[in-house]
Tab-separated table of C-alpha atoms in Angstrom:
chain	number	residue	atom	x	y	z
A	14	UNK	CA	2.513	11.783	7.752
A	15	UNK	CA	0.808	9.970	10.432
A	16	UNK	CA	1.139	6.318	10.909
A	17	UNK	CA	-1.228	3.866	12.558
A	18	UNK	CA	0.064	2.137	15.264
A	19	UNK	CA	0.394	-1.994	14.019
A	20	UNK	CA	1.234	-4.873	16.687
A	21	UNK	CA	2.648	-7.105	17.282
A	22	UNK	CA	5.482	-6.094	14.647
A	23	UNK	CA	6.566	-9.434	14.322
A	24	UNK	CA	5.057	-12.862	15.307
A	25	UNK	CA	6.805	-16.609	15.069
A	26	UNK	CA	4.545	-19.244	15.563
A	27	UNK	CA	3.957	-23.091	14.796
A	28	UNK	CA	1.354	-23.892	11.841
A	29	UNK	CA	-1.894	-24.610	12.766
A	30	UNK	CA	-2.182	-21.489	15.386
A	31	UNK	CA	-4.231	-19.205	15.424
A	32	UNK	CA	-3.265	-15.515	14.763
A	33	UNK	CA	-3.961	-12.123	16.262
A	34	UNK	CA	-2.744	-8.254	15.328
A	35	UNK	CA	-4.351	-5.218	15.219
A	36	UNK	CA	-3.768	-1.669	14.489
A	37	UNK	CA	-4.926	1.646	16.749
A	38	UNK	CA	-4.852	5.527	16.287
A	39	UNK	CA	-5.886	8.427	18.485
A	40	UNK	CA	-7.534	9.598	15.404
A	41	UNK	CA	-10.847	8.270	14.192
A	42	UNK	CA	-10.730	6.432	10.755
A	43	UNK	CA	-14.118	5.969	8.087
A	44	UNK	CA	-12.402	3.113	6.400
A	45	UNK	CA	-9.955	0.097	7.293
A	46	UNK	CA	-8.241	-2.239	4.781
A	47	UNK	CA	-5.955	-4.925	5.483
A	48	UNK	CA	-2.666	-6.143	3.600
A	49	UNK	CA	-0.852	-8.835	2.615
A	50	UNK	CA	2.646	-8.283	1.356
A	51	UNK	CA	4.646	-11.357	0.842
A	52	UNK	CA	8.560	-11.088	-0.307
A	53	UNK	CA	9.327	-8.915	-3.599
A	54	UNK	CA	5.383	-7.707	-4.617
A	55	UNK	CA	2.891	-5.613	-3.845
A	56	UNK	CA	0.413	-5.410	-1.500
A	57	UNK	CA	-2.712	-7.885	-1.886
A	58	UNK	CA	-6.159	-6.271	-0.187
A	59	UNK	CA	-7.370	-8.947	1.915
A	60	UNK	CA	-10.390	-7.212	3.374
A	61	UNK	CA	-12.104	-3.800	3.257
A	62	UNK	CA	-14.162	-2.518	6.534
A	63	UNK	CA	-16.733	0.346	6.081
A	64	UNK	CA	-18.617	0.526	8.962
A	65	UNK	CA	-17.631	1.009	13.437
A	66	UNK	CA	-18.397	-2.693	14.349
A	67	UNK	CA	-18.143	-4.435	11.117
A	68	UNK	CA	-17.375	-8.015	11.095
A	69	UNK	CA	-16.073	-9.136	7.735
A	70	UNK	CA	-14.558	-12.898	6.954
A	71	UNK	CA	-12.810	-13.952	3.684
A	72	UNK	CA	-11.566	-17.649	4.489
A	73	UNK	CA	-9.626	-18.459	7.165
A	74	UNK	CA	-9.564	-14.338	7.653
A	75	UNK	CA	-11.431	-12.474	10.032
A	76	UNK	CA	-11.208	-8.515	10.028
A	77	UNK	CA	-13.566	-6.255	12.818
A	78	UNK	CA	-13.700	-2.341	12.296
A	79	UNK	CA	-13.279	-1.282	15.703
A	80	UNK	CA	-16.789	0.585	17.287
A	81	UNK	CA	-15.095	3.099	18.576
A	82	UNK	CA	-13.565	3.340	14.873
A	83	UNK	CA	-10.151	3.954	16.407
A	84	UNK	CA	-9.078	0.105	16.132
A	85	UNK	CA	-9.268	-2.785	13.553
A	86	UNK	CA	-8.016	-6.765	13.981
A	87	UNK	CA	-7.265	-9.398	11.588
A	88	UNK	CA	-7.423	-12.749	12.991
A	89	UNK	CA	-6.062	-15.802	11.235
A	90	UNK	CA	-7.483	-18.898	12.122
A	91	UNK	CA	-5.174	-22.565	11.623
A	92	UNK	CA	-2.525	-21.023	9.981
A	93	UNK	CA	-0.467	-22.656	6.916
A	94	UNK	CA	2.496	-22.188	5.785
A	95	UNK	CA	1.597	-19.810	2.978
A	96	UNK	CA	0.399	-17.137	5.620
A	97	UNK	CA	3.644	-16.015	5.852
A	98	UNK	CA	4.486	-12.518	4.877
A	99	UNK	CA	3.845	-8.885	6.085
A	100	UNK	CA	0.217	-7.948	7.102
A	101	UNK	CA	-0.505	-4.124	6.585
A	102	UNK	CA	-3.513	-2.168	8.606
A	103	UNK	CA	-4.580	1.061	6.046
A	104	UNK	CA	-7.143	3.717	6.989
A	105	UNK	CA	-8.802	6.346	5.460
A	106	UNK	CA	-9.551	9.721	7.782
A	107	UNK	CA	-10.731	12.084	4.816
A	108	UNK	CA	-10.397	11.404	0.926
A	109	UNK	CA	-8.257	9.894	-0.592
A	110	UNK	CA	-5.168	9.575	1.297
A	111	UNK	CA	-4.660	6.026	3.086
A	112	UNK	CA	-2.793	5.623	6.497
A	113	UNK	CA	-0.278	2.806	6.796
A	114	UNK	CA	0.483	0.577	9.850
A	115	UNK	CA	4.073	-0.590	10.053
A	116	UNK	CA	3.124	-3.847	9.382
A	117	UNK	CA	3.477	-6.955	11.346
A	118	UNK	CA	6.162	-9.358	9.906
A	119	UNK	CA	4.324	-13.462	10.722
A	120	UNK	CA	6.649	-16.834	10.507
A	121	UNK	CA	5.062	-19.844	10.762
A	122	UNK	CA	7.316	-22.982	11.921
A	123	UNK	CA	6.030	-26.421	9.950
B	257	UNK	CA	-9.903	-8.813	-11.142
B	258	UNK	CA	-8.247	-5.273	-10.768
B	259	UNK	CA	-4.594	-5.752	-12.588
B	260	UNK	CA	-1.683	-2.889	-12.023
B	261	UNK	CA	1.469	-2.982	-13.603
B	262	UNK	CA	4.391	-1.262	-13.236
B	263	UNK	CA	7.108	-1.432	-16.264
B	264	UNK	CA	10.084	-3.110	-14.389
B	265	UNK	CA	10.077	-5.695	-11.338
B	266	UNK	CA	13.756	-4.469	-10.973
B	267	UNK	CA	15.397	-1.064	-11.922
B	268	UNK	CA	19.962	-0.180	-11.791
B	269	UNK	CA	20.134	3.663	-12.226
B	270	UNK	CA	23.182	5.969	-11.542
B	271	UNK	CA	23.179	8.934	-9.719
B	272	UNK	CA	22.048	11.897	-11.571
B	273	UNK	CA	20.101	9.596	-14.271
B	274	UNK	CA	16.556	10.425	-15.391
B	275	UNK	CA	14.151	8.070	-14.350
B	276	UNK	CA	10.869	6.873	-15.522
B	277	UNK	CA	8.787	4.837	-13.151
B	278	UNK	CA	5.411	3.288	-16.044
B	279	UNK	CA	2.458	2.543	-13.582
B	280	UNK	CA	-0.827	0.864	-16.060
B	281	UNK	CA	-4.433	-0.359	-14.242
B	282	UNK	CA	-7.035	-1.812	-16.499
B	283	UNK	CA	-10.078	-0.939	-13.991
B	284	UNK	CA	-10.683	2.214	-15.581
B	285	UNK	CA	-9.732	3.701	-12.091
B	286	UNK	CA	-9.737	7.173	-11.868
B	287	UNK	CA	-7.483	7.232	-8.660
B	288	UNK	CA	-3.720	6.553	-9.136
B	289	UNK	CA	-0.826	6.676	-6.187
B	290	UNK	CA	2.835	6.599	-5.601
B	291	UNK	CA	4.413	4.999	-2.622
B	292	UNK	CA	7.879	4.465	-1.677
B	293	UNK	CA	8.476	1.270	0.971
B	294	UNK	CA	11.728	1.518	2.558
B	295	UNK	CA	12.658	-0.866	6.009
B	296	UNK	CA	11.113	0.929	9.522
B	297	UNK	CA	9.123	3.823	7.492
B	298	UNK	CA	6.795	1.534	6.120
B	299	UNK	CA	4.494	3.025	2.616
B	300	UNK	CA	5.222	7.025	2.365
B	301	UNK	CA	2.883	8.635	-0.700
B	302	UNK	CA	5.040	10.559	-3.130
B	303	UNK	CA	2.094	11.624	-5.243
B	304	UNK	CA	-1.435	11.134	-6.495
B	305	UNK	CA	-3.826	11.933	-9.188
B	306	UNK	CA	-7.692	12.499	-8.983
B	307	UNK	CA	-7.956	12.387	-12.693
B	308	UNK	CA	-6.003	12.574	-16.526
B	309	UNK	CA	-3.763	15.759	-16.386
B	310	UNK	CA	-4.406	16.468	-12.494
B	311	UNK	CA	-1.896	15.480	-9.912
B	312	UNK	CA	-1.791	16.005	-6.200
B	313	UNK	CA	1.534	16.096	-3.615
B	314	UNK	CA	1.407	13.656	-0.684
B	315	UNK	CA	3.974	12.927	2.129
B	316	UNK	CA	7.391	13.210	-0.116
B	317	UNK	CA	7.282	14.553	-3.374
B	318	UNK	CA	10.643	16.672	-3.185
B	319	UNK	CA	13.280	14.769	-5.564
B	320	UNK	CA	10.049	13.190	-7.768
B	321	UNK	CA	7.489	14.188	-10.538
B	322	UNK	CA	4.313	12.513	-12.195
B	323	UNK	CA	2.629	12.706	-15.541
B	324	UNK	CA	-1.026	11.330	-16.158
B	325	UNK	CA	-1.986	11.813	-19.461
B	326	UNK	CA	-4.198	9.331	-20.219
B	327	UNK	CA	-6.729	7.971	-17.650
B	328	UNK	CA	-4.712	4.269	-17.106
B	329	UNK	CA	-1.336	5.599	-17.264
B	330	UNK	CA	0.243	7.278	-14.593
B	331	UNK	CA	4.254	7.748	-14.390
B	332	UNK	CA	6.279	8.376	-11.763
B	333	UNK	CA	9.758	11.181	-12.801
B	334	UNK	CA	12.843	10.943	-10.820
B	335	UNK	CA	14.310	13.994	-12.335
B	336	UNK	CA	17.750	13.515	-11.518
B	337	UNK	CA	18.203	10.327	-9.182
B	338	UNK	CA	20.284	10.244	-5.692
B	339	UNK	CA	21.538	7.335	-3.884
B	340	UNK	CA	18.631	8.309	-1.310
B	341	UNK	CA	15.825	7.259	-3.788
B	342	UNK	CA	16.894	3.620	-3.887
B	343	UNK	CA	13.660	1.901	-2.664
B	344	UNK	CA	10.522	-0.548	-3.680
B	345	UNK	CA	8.031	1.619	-5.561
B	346	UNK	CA	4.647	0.805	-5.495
B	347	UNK	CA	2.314	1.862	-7.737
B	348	UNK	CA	-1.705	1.771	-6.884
B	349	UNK	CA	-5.554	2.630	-7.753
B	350	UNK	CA	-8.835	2.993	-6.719
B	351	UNK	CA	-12.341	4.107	-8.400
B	352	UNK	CA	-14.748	6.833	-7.426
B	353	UNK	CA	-14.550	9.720	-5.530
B	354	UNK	CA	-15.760	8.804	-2.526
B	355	UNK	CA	-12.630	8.816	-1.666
B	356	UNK	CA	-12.515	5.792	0.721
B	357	UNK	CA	-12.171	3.327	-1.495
B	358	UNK	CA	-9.697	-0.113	-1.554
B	359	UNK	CA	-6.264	0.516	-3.394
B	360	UNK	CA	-5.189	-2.139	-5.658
B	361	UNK	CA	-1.099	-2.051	-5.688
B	362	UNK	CA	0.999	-3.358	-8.276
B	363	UNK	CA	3.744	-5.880	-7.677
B	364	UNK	CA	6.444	-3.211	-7.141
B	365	UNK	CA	9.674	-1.489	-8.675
B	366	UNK	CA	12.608	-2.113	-6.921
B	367	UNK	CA	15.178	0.647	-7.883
B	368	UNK	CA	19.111	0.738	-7.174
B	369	UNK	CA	20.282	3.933	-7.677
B	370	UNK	CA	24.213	3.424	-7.613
């Protein structure tokens, strides 16, 4: 199945930087959700995007819903050690059936 | 909150076993999905279900089965298991049938298949 295209796909950086990734397709998308995965679980949701130019915050966490609705970012602002783990991009195109990004793997040096 | 939970954190199966993956949400979902995660492929969908006693194929179902009979049940069949199924399973759900709704995943079966 198709795959959205996640980067960086892995990012090392001190604690108290900021963060950046985002995910594109060639393919428009109605719906992006981002991902948490941390070592051994499941995937948390850590936002949910609706709308082409959405701007949604949950902490630290900033998610936009790209207006061409081909692209989403997730920012992380003053990041803490507990950010660590793999950050998933998921869209919907039709019903249903969600899209995965490859995820991008974030270490964060004390 | 939205709970999932699959039946074992960690599963040791030999080849040719059956195997019963037990996926449970308490949200009254009416949505439920099978993934697989395995290193570099990311989450494939093995199956999904709309509703109780209806199931769907997604990316990969050859090798796998499901069974949802009751609304907050939904189990995932590995009729006879290979080496090549040894993987995280994650189980998830969603409401409505809007069909663009968030999925809420359960922690995750890792299974061995030896």
């Amino acid at each position: 199945g198709q795959q959205l295209n996640q980067s960086p796909q892995s990012m090392f950086i001190q604690e108290g930087e900021d963060v950046s990734m985002n995910c594109t397709s060639s393919s428009i998308f109605n719906t992006w959700l981002w991902y948490k995965q941390e070592p051994g679980e499941g995937p948390v949701l850590l936002i949910a995007l609706y709308k082409a130019g959405e701007l949604t915050s949950n902490g630290r966490l900033t998610a936009q819903f790209g207006i061409t609705r081909k692209d989403s970012f997730l920012n992380i602002s003053a990041s803490i050690p507990s950010d660590v783990g793999i950050y998933f991009c998921a869209g919907y195109q039709g019903a249903q059936k969600l899209v995965f990004g490859q995820g991008t793997r974030l270490t964060i040096n004390p | 909150d939205v709970k999932v939970t699959q039946s074992s954190r960690y599963l040791v199966k030999r080849t040719g076993e059956k195997v019963f993956l037990e996926c449970v949400q308490d949200m009254d979902h009416e949505n439920m999905f099978w993934y697989r995660q395995d290193p570099g492929l990311g989450l494939r969908l093995i199956y999904f279900s709309y509703d109780v006693k209806m199931k769907e194929k997604g990316d990969i179902p050859e090798g796998y089965s499901v069974s949802r009979e009751k609304k907050e049940r939904f189990s995932l069949i590995l009729e006879s298991a290979s080496t090549n199924q040894t993987s995280m399973y994650l189980c998830a759900s969603s409401s409505g049938t809007s069909g663009s709704n968030e999925q809420f995943f359960g922690p995750g079966t890792r299974l061995t298949v030896l």
